[in-house]
Short mmCIF file of C-alpha atoms and ligand atoms in Angstrom, two decimals:
data_model
loop_
_atom_site.label_atom_id
_atom_site.label_comp_id
_atom_site.label_asym_id
_atom_site.label_seq_id
_atom_site.Cartn_x
_atom_site.Cartn_y
_atom_site.Cartn_z
CA ARG A 1 -22.83 15.33 -9.33
CA THR A 2 -18.97 14.82 -10.06
CA ALA A 3 -16.74 13.24 -7.65
CA ALA A 4 -13.61 14.65 -9.44
CA ARG A 5 -13.32 16.73 -12.72
CA THR A 6 -10.56 18.39 -14.68
CA ARG A 7 -10.55 21.45 -17.04
CA GLY A 8 -7.88 21.99 -19.42
CA LEU A 9 -5.67 19.56 -17.49
CA SER A 10 -2.08 19.41 -19.18
CA LYS A 11 0.92 17.60 -17.74
CA THR A 12 4.39 17.90 -19.56
CA TYR A 13 7.32 15.79 -18.11
CA GLY A 14 10.90 17.19 -18.47
CA SER A 15 11.72 20.24 -20.57
CA GLY A 16 13.35 21.30 -23.93
CA GLU A 17 14.03 18.68 -26.43
CA THR A 18 13.11 15.87 -23.98
CA ALA A 19 9.84 17.18 -23.07
CA VAL A 20 6.91 14.63 -23.15
CA THR A 21 3.50 15.77 -23.33
CA ALA A 22 1.47 13.17 -21.31
CA LEU A 23 -1.79 14.95 -21.05
CA ASP A 24 -2.93 17.70 -23.30
CA SER A 25 -6.01 19.95 -22.25
CA VAL A 26 -8.07 17.20 -20.79
CA ASP A 27 -11.49 17.72 -19.48
CA VAL A 28 -13.03 14.65 -17.65
CA ASP A 29 -16.07 14.46 -15.40
CA ILE A 30 -15.98 11.36 -13.12
CA ARG A 31 -19.48 10.78 -11.89
CA GLU A 32 -20.26 10.21 -8.50
CA GLY A 33 -21.34 6.69 -7.68
CA ARG A 34 -20.20 5.35 -11.03
CA PHE A 35 -17.67 2.83 -12.02
CA THR A 36 -15.45 4.58 -14.63
CA ALA A 37 -12.81 2.78 -16.62
CA VAL A 38 -9.88 4.67 -18.38
CA MET A 39 -8.54 2.78 -21.52
CA GLY A 40 -6.01 3.60 -23.90
CA PRO A 41 -2.59 2.33 -25.36
CA SER A 42 0.58 2.14 -23.32
CA GLY A 43 1.87 5.69 -22.87
CA SER A 44 -1.44 7.45 -23.69
CA GLY A 45 -1.45 9.10 -20.33
CA LYS A 46 -3.80 6.93 -18.31
CA SER A 47 -1.63 6.65 -15.16
CA THR A 48 -0.65 10.32 -15.45
CA LEU A 49 -4.31 11.27 -15.51
CA MET A 50 -5.13 9.13 -12.49
CA TYR A 51 -2.37 10.70 -10.40
CA CYS A 52 -3.41 14.13 -11.16
CA LEU A 53 -6.86 13.45 -10.49
CA ALA A 54 -5.78 11.87 -6.87
CA GLY A 55 -3.37 14.65 -6.21
CA LEU A 56 -0.51 12.46 -6.42
CA ASP A 57 1.06 14.34 -9.21
CA THR A 58 1.33 18.13 -10.07
CA VAL A 59 -0.25 19.56 -13.15
CA THR A 60 1.57 21.67 -15.62
CA ASP A 61 -1.70 23.48 -16.69
CA GLY A 62 -5.22 23.32 -16.01
CA ARG A 63 -7.53 22.82 -12.95
CA VAL A 64 -8.65 19.65 -10.86
CA TRP A 65 -11.50 19.17 -8.44
CA ILE A 66 -12.29 16.72 -5.83
CA ASP A 67 -15.95 17.07 -4.98
CA ASP A 68 -16.37 20.79 -5.35
CA ARG A 69 -12.96 21.39 -4.03
CA GLU A 70 -10.15 22.62 -6.35
CA ILE A 71 -7.06 20.76 -5.54
CA THR A 72 -4.67 22.40 -7.95
CA GLY A 73 -2.63 24.82 -5.68
CA LEU A 74 -3.04 22.91 -2.54
CA GLY A 75 0.05 22.45 -0.31
CA ASP A 76 1.59 19.05 0.30
CA ALA A 77 0.09 18.72 3.91
CA GLU A 78 -3.41 19.40 2.61
CA LEU A 79 -3.08 17.06 -0.24
CA THR A 80 -1.63 14.28 1.99
CA ARG A 81 -4.73 14.73 4.29
CA LEU A 82 -7.21 14.86 1.43
CA ARG A 83 -5.62 11.37 -0.05
CA ARG A 84 -5.79 9.86 3.60
CA ASP A 85 -9.26 11.00 4.20
CA GLU A 86 -11.15 10.88 0.95
CA ILE A 87 -9.25 8.62 -1.43
CA GLY A 88 -8.26 4.92 -1.63
CA PHE A 89 -5.79 3.51 -4.07
CA VAL A 90 -5.40 0.04 -5.31
CA PHE A 91 -1.87 -0.14 -6.88
CA GLN A 92 -0.90 -2.61 -9.54
CA SER A 93 1.88 -3.92 -7.21
CA PHE A 94 -0.14 -4.51 -4.03
CA ASN A 95 2.29 -2.40 -1.82
CA LEU A 96 1.54 -4.44 1.36
CA LEU A 97 4.05 -4.39 4.22
CA PRO A 98 5.45 -7.75 4.57
CA THR A 99 6.04 -7.62 8.52
CA LEU A 100 2.25 -6.84 9.01
CA THR A 101 -0.61 -9.12 8.97
CA ALA A 102 -3.50 -8.65 6.52
CA ARG A 103 -5.75 -7.08 9.09
CA GLU A 104 -2.71 -4.60 10.20
CA ASN A 105 -2.08 -3.75 6.35
CA ILE A 106 -6.03 -3.13 5.84
CA THR A 107 -5.99 -0.41 8.70
CA LEU A 108 -2.59 0.99 8.31
CA PRO A 109 -3.47 4.10 6.50
CA MET A 110 -6.13 4.83 8.99
CA ASP A 111 -3.65 4.04 11.75
CA ILE A 112 -1.16 6.44 10.33
CA GLY A 113 -3.88 9.05 10.12
CA GLY A 114 -4.94 8.49 13.77
CA ARG A 115 -8.55 7.44 12.74
CA GLU A 116 -10.59 4.75 13.99
CA PRO A 117 -12.09 2.47 11.33
CA ASP A 118 -15.99 2.27 11.58
CA PRO A 119 -16.13 -1.47 12.80
CA GLU A 120 -19.54 -2.05 10.89
CA TRP A 121 -17.97 -0.71 7.74
CA LEU A 122 -14.73 -2.57 8.04
CA ASP A 123 -16.80 -5.89 8.68
CA THR A 124 -18.67 -5.28 5.54
CA VAL A 125 -15.40 -4.61 3.41
CA ILE A 126 -13.87 -7.71 4.82
CA ASP A 127 -16.80 -10.07 4.20
CA THR A 128 -17.45 -8.49 0.72
CA LEU A 129 -13.71 -9.35 -0.18
CA ARG A 130 -13.86 -12.51 1.68
CA LEU A 131 -10.87 -12.15 4.00
CA ARG A 132 -12.52 -13.05 7.46
CA ASP A 133 -10.32 -16.06 7.44
CA ARG A 134 -7.21 -14.60 6.35
CA LEU A 135 -6.91 -11.65 8.55
CA GLU A 136 -4.13 -12.93 10.79
CA HIS A 137 -1.93 -13.96 7.72
CA ARG A 138 1.13 -12.02 6.45
CA PRO A 139 1.38 -11.20 2.66
CA THR A 140 3.67 -14.17 2.01
CA GLN A 141 1.25 -16.55 3.27
CA LEU A 142 -1.33 -15.15 0.88
CA SER A 143 -2.19 -15.93 -2.87
CA GLY A 144 -1.76 -13.19 -5.34
CA GLY A 145 -5.52 -12.75 -5.66
CA GLN A 146 -5.74 -12.74 -1.72
CA GLN A 147 -3.14 -10.11 -1.63
CA GLN A 148 -4.88 -8.00 -4.14
CA ARG A 149 -8.21 -8.22 -2.16
CA VAL A 150 -6.28 -7.04 1.06
CA ALA A 151 -4.91 -4.17 -0.95
CA CYS A 152 -8.31 -3.44 -2.18
CA ALA A 153 -9.71 -3.63 1.47
CA ARG A 154 -7.03 -1.11 2.70
CA ALA A 155 -8.14 1.08 -0.15
CA LEU A 156 -11.79 0.82 1.06
CA ALA A 157 -11.37 0.79 4.78
CA SER A 158 -11.64 4.49 5.53
CA ARG A 159 -14.72 4.42 3.35
CA PRO A 160 -13.17 6.99 0.91
CA LYS A 161 -15.50 8.88 -1.38
CA LEU A 162 -13.29 7.93 -4.29
CA VAL A 163 -11.37 4.84 -5.10
CA PHE A 164 -8.55 4.74 -7.85
CA ALA A 165 -7.40 1.36 -9.10
CA ASP A 166 -4.25 1.39 -11.35
CA GLU A 167 -4.45 -1.89 -13.65
CA PRO A 168 -5.87 -3.82 -10.45
CA THR A 169 -6.13 -7.20 -12.45
CA GLY A 170 -2.80 -6.76 -14.35
CA ASN A 171 -0.91 -9.29 -11.95
CA LEU A 172 -3.92 -11.69 -11.25
CA ASP A 173 -4.88 -14.78 -13.06
CA SER A 174 -8.33 -14.61 -14.84
CA ARG A 175 -10.51 -16.01 -12.01
CA SER A 176 -8.87 -13.49 -9.25
CA GLY A 177 -9.25 -10.90 -11.84
CA LEU A 178 -12.95 -11.45 -12.30
CA GLU A 179 -13.53 -11.80 -8.80
CA LEU A 180 -11.65 -8.47 -8.14
CA LEU A 181 -13.88 -6.53 -10.69
CA GLY A 182 -16.82 -7.98 -9.02
CA PHE A 183 -15.70 -6.41 -5.79
CA LEU A 184 -15.13 -3.01 -7.40
CA ARG A 185 -18.44 -3.27 -8.91
CA ARG A 186 -20.19 -4.06 -5.59
CA ALA A 187 -18.10 -1.25 -3.99
CA VAL A 188 -20.06 0.91 -6.43
CA ASP A 189 -23.50 -0.75 -6.36
CA GLU A 190 -23.60 -1.73 -2.65
CA LEU A 191 -21.36 0.36 -0.71
CA GLY A 192 -22.07 3.68 -2.81
CA GLN A 193 -18.42 4.40 -3.73
CA THR A 194 -17.08 6.13 -6.81
CA VAL A 195 -14.36 3.82 -8.61
CA VAL A 196 -11.89 4.94 -11.37
CA MET A 197 -10.00 2.13 -12.78
CA VAL A 198 -7.05 2.27 -15.32
CA THR A 199 -6.95 -0.62 -17.49
CA HIS A 200 -5.92 -1.70 -21.12
CA ASP A 201 -7.99 -4.89 -20.90
CA PRO A 202 -11.43 -4.48 -22.42
CA GLY A 203 -12.59 -7.44 -20.70
CA ALA A 204 -12.06 -5.47 -17.51
CA ALA A 205 -13.42 -2.27 -18.72
CA ALA A 206 -16.76 -3.92 -19.70
CA HIS A 207 -17.41 -4.14 -15.84
CA ALA A 208 -17.39 -0.47 -15.73
CA ASP A 209 -20.39 2.14 -16.13
CA LEU A 210 -18.50 4.42 -18.36
CA VAL A 211 -15.21 3.95 -20.32
CA LEU A 212 -13.03 7.03 -21.35
CA TYR A 213 -10.45 6.45 -24.12
CA LEU A 214 -7.16 8.25 -23.95
CA ALA A 215 -4.78 8.50 -26.99
CA ASP A 216 -1.64 10.68 -26.97
CA GLY A 217 -2.67 12.51 -23.78
CA ARG A 218 -6.36 13.53 -25.21
CA ILE A 219 -9.67 11.89 -24.58
CA VAL A 220 -10.77 10.56 -27.87
CA ASP A 221 -13.87 8.76 -27.06
CA GLU A 222 -16.27 7.93 -24.37
CA MET A 223 -18.69 5.15 -23.95
CA PRO A 224 -21.65 5.43 -23.58
CA ASP A 225 -21.45 8.51 -25.63
CA PRO A 226 -22.75 11.30 -23.38
CA THR A 227 -24.31 13.20 -26.30
CA ALA A 228 -26.30 10.24 -27.45
CA GLU A 229 -28.58 10.41 -24.47
CA ALA A 230 -30.47 13.37 -25.98
CA VAL A 231 -31.62 11.14 -28.77
CA LEU A 232 -32.91 8.21 -26.81
P1 ADP B 301 -0.23 5.17 -19.48
O1 ADP B 301 -0.41 4.85 -18.11
O2 ADP B 301 -1.10 5.26 -20.53
O3 ADP B 301 0.77 4.09 -20.04
P2 ADP B 301 1.58 7.26 -18.67
O4 ADP B 301 0.61 8.30 -18.01
O5 ADP B 301 2.25 6.34 -17.69
O6 ADP B 301 0.70 6.32 -19.65
O7 ADP B 301 2.74 7.99 -19.44
C1 ADP B 301 2.12 9.02 -20.54
C2 ADP B 301 3.42 9.61 -21.15
O8 ADP B 301 4.43 10.23 -20.27
C3 ADP B 301 4.54 8.50 -21.60
O9 ADP B 301 4.96 9.02 -22.95
C4 ADP B 301 5.50 8.36 -20.55
O10 ADP B 301 6.60 7.77 -21.18
C5 ADP B 301 5.70 9.69 -20.01
N1 ADP B 301 6.07 9.77 -18.56
C6 ADP B 301 5.16 9.08 -17.71
N2 ADP B 301 5.81 9.20 -16.44
C7 ADP B 301 6.95 10.05 -16.52
C8 ADP B 301 8.03 10.59 -15.70
N3 ADP B 301 7.87 10.52 -14.54
N4 ADP B 301 9.04 10.92 -16.52
C9 ADP B 301 8.92 11.41 -17.91
N5 ADP B 301 8.09 10.81 -18.70
C10 ADP B 301 7.14 10.29 -18.12
P1 ADP B 302 4.53 7.09 3.56
O1 ADP B 302 4.31 8.36 3.74
O2 ADP B 302 5.58 6.40 4.55
O3 ADP B 302 4.83 6.47 2.19
P2 ADP B 302 1.87 6.53 3.61
O4 ADP B 302 0.85 7.17 4.78
O5 ADP B 302 1.91 7.29 2.41
O6 ADP B 302 3.30 6.37 4.20
O7 ADP B 302 1.21 5.11 3.28
C1 ADP B 302 1.61 3.95 4.03
C2 ADP B 302 1.30 2.75 3.35
O8 ADP B 302 -0.35 2.78 3.33
C3 ADP B 302 1.88 2.62 2.22
O9 ADP B 302 1.94 1.12 1.71
C4 ADP B 302 0.72 3.16 1.15
O10 ADP B 302 0.81 2.47 -0.10
C5 ADP B 302 -0.47 2.91 1.88
N1 ADP B 302 -1.59 3.83 1.49
C6 ADP B 302 -1.39 5.10 1.85
N2 ADP B 302 -2.59 5.84 1.78
C7 ADP B 302 -3.40 4.94 1.14
C8 ADP B 302 -4.85 4.85 0.67
N3 ADP B 302 -5.44 6.07 0.73
N4 ADP B 302 -5.32 3.87 0.12
C9 ADP B 302 -4.50 2.84 0.19
N5 ADP B 302 -3.48 2.65 0.57
C10 ADP B 302 -2.87 3.76 1.11
#
């Protein structure tokens, strides 16, 4: 089963002489219940791929599905609802609201969407991310690693099927980075979620089950090699 997939996905920014092809006919299958890393040099299209997969950006050509539902062609209202109900995002810049406590930040997307968190699930996420004794603190009272864990908890709070993380360790020291990768790993292994992480750090990608390599807007390699399984 795939949690998300694309066929012939192309994305061009701008037009005429300044047009940039960010993605060039990309086919990817994001496997359900797996941790997938997307690697490649700066400008290779990693963020664009993630944004198109998550319905945050429109495509120029091709098709995108989340579960078995095609999202290309959905209207803004439907895409907003889909993102709120089924997708969690961990941004590189944590995007926490400074006036809210950690707890309020964690439940904000659900509050906005008028949904009640499942208390048992929320407890699991909070304990897994070791945030129990920081829930009443505001972002400025938290370390970078703690803020990133709050951002991670916010992404997991609604128990989304799919979690996207854009360079989640980019702003963290190596210890906090390793912790965060451990938490994403547990979200997959213990909480059953599907994680897609964009990174340029091979050490971070080593925590994933699968690595997709992008170059110039194309998938140029995949590890482990899916065609190699037949020989094993
Ligand atoms: P990566 O995440 O691998 O660094 P991106 O997906 O951000 O790559 O960018 C892929 C290409 O698309 C780059 O050449 C980048 O300059 C271009 N690009 C990305 N976003 C925009 C945008 N909003 N407008 C114009 N060009 C963009
Ligand atoms: P607005 O439409 O005013 O931007 P949103 O509902 O998009 O409000 O988001 C409010 C806050 O919650 C933002 O900080 C955003 O980054 C965050 N957020 C929204 N949806 C999600 C999500 N699925 N996962 C994690 N954070 C989210």
